Tab-separated table of C-alpha atoms in Angstrom:
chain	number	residue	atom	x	y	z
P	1	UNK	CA	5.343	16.305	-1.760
P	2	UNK	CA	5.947	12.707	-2.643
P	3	UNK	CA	8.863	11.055	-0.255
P	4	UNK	CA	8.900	7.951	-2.338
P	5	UNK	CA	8.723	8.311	-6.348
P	6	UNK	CA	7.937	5.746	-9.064
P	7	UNK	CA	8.568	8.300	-11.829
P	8	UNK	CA	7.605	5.245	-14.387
P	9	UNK	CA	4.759	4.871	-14.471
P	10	UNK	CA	4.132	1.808	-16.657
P	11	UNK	CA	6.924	-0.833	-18.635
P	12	UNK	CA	6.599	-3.356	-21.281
P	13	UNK	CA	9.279	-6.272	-21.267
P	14	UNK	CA	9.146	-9.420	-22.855
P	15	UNK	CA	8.759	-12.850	-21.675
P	16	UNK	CA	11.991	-14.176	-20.498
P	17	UNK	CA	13.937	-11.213	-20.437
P	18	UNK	CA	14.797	-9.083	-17.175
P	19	UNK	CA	12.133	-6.369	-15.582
P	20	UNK	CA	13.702	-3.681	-13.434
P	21	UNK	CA	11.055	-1.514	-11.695
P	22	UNK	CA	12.977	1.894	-10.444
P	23	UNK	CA	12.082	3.440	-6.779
P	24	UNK	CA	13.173	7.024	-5.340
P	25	UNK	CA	12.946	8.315	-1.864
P	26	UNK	CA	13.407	11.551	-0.504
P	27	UNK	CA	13.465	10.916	3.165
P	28	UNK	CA	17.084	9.743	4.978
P	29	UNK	CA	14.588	8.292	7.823
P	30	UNK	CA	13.351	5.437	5.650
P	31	UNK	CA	15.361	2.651	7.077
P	32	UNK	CA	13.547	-0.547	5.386
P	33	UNK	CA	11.842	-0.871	1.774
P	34	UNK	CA	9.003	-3.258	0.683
P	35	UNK	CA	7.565	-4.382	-2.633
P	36	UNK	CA	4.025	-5.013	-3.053
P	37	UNK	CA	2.465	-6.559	-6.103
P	38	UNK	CA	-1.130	-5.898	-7.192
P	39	UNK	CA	-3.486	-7.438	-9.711
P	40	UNK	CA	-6.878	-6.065	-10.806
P	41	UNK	CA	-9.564	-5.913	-8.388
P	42	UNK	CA	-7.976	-7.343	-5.243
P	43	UNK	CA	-5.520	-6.080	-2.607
P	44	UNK	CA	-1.778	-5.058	-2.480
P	45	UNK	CA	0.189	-8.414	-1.666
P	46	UNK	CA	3.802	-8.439	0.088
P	47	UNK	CA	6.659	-9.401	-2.600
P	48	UNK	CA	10.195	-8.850	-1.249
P	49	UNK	CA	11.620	-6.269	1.084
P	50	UNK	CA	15.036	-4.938	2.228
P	51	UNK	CA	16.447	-3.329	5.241
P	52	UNK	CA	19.022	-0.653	5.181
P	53	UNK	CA	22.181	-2.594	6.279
P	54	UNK	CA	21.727	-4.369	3.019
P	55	UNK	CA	21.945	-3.495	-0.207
P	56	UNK	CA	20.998	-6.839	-2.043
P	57	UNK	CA	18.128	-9.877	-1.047
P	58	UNK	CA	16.905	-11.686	-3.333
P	59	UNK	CA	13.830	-14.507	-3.080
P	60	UNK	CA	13.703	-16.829	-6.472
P	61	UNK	CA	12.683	-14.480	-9.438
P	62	UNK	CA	13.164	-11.559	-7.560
P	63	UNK	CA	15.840	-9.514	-6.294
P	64	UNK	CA	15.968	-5.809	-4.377
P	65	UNK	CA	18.969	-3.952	-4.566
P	66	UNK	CA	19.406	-0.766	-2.165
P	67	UNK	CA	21.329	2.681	-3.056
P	68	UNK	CA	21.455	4.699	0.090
P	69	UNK	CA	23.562	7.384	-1.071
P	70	UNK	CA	21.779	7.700	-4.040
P	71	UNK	CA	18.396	6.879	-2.279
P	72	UNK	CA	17.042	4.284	-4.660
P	73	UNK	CA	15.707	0.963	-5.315
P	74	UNK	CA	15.228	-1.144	-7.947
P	75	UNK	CA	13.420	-4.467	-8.372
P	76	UNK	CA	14.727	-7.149	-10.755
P	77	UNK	CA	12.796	-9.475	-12.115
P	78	UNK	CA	14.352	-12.408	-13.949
P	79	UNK	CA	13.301	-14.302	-16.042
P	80	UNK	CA	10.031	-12.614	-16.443
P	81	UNK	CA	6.975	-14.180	-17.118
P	82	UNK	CA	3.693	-13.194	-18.091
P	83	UNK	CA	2.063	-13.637	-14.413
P	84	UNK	CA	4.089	-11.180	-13.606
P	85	UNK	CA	1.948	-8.388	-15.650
P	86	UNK	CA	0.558	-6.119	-12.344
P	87	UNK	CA	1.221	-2.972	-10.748
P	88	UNK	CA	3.892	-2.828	-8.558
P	89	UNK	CA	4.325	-0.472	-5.326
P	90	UNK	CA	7.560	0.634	-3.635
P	91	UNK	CA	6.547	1.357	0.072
P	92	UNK	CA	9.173	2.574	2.801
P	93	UNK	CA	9.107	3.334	6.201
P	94	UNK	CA	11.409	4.649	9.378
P	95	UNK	CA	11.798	2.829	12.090
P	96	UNK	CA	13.763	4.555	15.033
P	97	UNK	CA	12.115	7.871	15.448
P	98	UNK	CA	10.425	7.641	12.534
P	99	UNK	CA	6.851	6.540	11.598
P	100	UNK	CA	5.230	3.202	11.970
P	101	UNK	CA	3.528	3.861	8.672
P	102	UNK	CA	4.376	2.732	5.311
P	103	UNK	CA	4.534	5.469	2.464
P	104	UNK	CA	3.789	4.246	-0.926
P	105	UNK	CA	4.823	5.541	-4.639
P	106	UNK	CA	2.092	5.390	-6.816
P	107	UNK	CA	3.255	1.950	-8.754
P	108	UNK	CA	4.458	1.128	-12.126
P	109	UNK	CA	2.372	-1.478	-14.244
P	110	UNK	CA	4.153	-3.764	-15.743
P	111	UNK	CA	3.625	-5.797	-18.843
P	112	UNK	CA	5.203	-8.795	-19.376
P	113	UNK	CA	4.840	-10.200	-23.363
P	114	UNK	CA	4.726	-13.530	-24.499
R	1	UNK	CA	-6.328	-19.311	6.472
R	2	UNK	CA	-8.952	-16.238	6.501
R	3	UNK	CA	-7.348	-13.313	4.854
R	4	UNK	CA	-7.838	-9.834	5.531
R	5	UNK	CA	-11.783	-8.868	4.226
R	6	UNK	CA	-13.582	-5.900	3.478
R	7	UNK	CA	-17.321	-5.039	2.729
R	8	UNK	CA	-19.138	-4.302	0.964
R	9	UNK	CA	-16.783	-4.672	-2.233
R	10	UNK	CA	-18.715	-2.161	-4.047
R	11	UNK	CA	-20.898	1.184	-2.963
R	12	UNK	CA	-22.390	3.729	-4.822
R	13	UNK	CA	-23.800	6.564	-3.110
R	14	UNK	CA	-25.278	9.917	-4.117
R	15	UNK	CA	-22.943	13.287	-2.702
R	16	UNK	CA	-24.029	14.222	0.290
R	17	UNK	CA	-24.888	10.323	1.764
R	18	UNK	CA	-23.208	8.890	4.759
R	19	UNK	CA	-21.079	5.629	4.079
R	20	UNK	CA	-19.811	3.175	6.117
R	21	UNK	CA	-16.941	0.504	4.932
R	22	UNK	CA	-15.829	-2.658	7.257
R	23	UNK	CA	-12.658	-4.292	7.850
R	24	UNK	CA	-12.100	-7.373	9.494
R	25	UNK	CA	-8.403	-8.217	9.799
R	26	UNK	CA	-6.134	-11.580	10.011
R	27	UNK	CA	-6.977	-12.632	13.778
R	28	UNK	CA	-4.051	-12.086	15.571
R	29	UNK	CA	-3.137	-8.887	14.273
R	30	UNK	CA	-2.826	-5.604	16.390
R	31	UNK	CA	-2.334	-3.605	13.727
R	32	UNK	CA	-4.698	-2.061	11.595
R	33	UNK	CA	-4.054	0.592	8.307
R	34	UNK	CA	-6.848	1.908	6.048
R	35	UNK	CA	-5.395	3.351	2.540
R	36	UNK	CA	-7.207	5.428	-0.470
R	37	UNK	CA	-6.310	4.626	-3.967
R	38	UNK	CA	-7.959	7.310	-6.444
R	39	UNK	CA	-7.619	6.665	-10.091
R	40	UNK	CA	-4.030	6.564	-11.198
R	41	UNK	CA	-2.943	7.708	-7.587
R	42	UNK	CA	-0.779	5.841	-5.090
R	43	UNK	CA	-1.910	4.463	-1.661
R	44	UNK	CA	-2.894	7.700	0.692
R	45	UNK	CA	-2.697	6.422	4.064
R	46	UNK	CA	-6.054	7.729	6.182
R	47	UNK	CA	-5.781	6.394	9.552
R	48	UNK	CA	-3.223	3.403	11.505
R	49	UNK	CA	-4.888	1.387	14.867
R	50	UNK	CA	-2.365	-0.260	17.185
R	51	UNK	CA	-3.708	-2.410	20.024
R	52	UNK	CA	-5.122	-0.205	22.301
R	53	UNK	CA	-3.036	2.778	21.733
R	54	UNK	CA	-4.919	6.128	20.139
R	55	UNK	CA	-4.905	5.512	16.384
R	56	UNK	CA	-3.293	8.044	14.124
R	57	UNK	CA	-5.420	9.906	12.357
R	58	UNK	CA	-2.813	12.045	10.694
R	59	UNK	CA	-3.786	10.924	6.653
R	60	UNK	CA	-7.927	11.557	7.390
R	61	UNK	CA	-8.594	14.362	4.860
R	62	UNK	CA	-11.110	16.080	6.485
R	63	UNK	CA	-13.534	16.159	9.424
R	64	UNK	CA	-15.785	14.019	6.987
R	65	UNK	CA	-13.963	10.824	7.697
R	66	UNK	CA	-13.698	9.075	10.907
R	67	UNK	CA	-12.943	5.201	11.883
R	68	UNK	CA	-12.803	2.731	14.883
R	69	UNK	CA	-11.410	-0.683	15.573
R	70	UNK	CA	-14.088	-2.214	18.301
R	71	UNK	CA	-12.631	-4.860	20.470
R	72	UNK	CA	-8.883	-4.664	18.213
R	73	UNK	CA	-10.691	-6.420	16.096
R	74	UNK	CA	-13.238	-5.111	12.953
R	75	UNK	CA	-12.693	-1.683	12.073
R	76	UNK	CA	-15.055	0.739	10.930
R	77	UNK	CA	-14.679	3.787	8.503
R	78	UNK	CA	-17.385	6.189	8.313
R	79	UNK	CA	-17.285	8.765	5.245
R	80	UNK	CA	-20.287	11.671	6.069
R	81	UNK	CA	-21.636	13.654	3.751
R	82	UNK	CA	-19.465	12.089	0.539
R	83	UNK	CA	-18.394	14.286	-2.289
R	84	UNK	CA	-17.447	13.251	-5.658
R	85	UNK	CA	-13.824	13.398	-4.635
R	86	UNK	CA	-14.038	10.469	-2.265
R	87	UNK	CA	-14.617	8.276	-4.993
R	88	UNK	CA	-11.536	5.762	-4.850
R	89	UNK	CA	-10.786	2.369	-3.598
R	90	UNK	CA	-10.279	2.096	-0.040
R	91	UNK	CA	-7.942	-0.185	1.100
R	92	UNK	CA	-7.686	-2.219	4.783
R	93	UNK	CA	-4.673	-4.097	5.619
R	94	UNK	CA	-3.628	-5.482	8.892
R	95	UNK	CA	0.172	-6.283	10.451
R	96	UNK	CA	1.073	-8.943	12.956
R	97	UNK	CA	2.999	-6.876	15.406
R	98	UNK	CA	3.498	-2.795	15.997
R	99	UNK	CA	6.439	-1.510	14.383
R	100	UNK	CA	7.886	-0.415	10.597
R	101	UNK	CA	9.556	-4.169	10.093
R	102	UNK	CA	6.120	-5.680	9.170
R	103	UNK	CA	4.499	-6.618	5.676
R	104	UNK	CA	1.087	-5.351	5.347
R	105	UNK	CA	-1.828	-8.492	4.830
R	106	UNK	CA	-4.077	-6.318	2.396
R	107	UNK	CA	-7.667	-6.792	1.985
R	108	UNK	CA	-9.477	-6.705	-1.630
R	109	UNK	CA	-10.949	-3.279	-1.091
R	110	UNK	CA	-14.226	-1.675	-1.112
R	111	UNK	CA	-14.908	0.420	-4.267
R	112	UNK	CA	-16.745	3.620	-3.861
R	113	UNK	CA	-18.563	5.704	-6.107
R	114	UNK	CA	-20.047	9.080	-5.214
R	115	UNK	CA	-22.500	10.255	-7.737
């Protein structure tokens, strides 16, 4: 039973125009949201991430925006570029009587076009 | 600085073997995670060392797998007697402090195949 959901699994955009990578979670103890970014053959590396008493942050290109009610995230990407082109994972994890421990959705490759 | 690293980058090992995959993490950090990624899968989280607390072993799949972190340093993970369907990428990835607030510093992985 997957708590958070990447139901996309890949996208296609092209250069210059906006990504938005789509994030579901299941669980109301997830209090604080992470992207990771991931190329070929190395590690997961930290992006952006959000806590729950916001529902915007943005850093440069990038820019989270939080749903609680509807318990989703989404990722923006603008413009995007063709460095960009990776797999990207939504992670969350509950703080205050929750876990310690990130969970991840499976990721959704993007490819950005020139 | 030093990243997070992991060896060897690559096993392969016939069913039935005994593997063991390192992890040395960002010095500093008490906080230690080791993920699975199988082939168009997500990250499975296996087992999470903090300080000197009892790790959680809650995400081990079976008996097969244990790990240690020696000196809160270098971890370990031992896979005995592999079976095909431990083949996957197995991720380390170390945090600065305890607690859910924290990026994760990932290493590159180790990729193992089970013939």
């Amino acid at each position: 039973d997957q708590q958070v959901k990447q139901n996309s699994p890949s996208l296609s955009v092209q250069e210059g125009r906006i990504s938005i990578l789509n994030c579901d979670y299941t669980n109301s103890m997830f209090d604080y949201f992470l992207w990771y970014k991931k190329y070929p053959a190395e590690g997961p590396t930290f992006l952006i991430s959000i806590s729950s008493i916001k529902d915007k942050n943005e850093d440069g290109r990038f820019t989270v925006f939080l749903n609680k009610s509807a318990k989703h995230l989404s990722l923006h990407i603008v413009p995007s570029q063709p460095g960009d082109s990776a797999v990207y994972f939504c992670a969350a994890s509950a703080g205050l009587g929750g876990s310690y421990i990130p969970t991840f959705g499976r990721g959704t490759s993007l490819i950005v076009h020139p | 600085g030093a990243g997070v690293s992991q060896s060897p980058s690559n096993k392969v090992t016939e069913k039935g073997k005994d593997v063991e995959l390192r992890c040395d993490p960002i010095s500093g950090h008490t906080a230690l995670y080791w993920y699975r990624q199988s082939l168009g899968q997500g990250l499975e989280f296996l087992i999470y060392f903090q300080g000197n607390s009892a790790p959680d072993k809650s995400g081990l799949p079976s008996d097969r797998f244990s790990a240690e972190r020696t000196g809160g340093s270098v971890s370990t993970l031992t896979i005995q007697r592999t079976q095909q369907e431990d083949s996957a990428v197995y991720l380390c990835a170390s945090s600065p402090t305890r607690g859910p607030y924290n990026e994760q510093f990932f290493g590159p992985g180790t990729r193992l195949t089970v013939l």
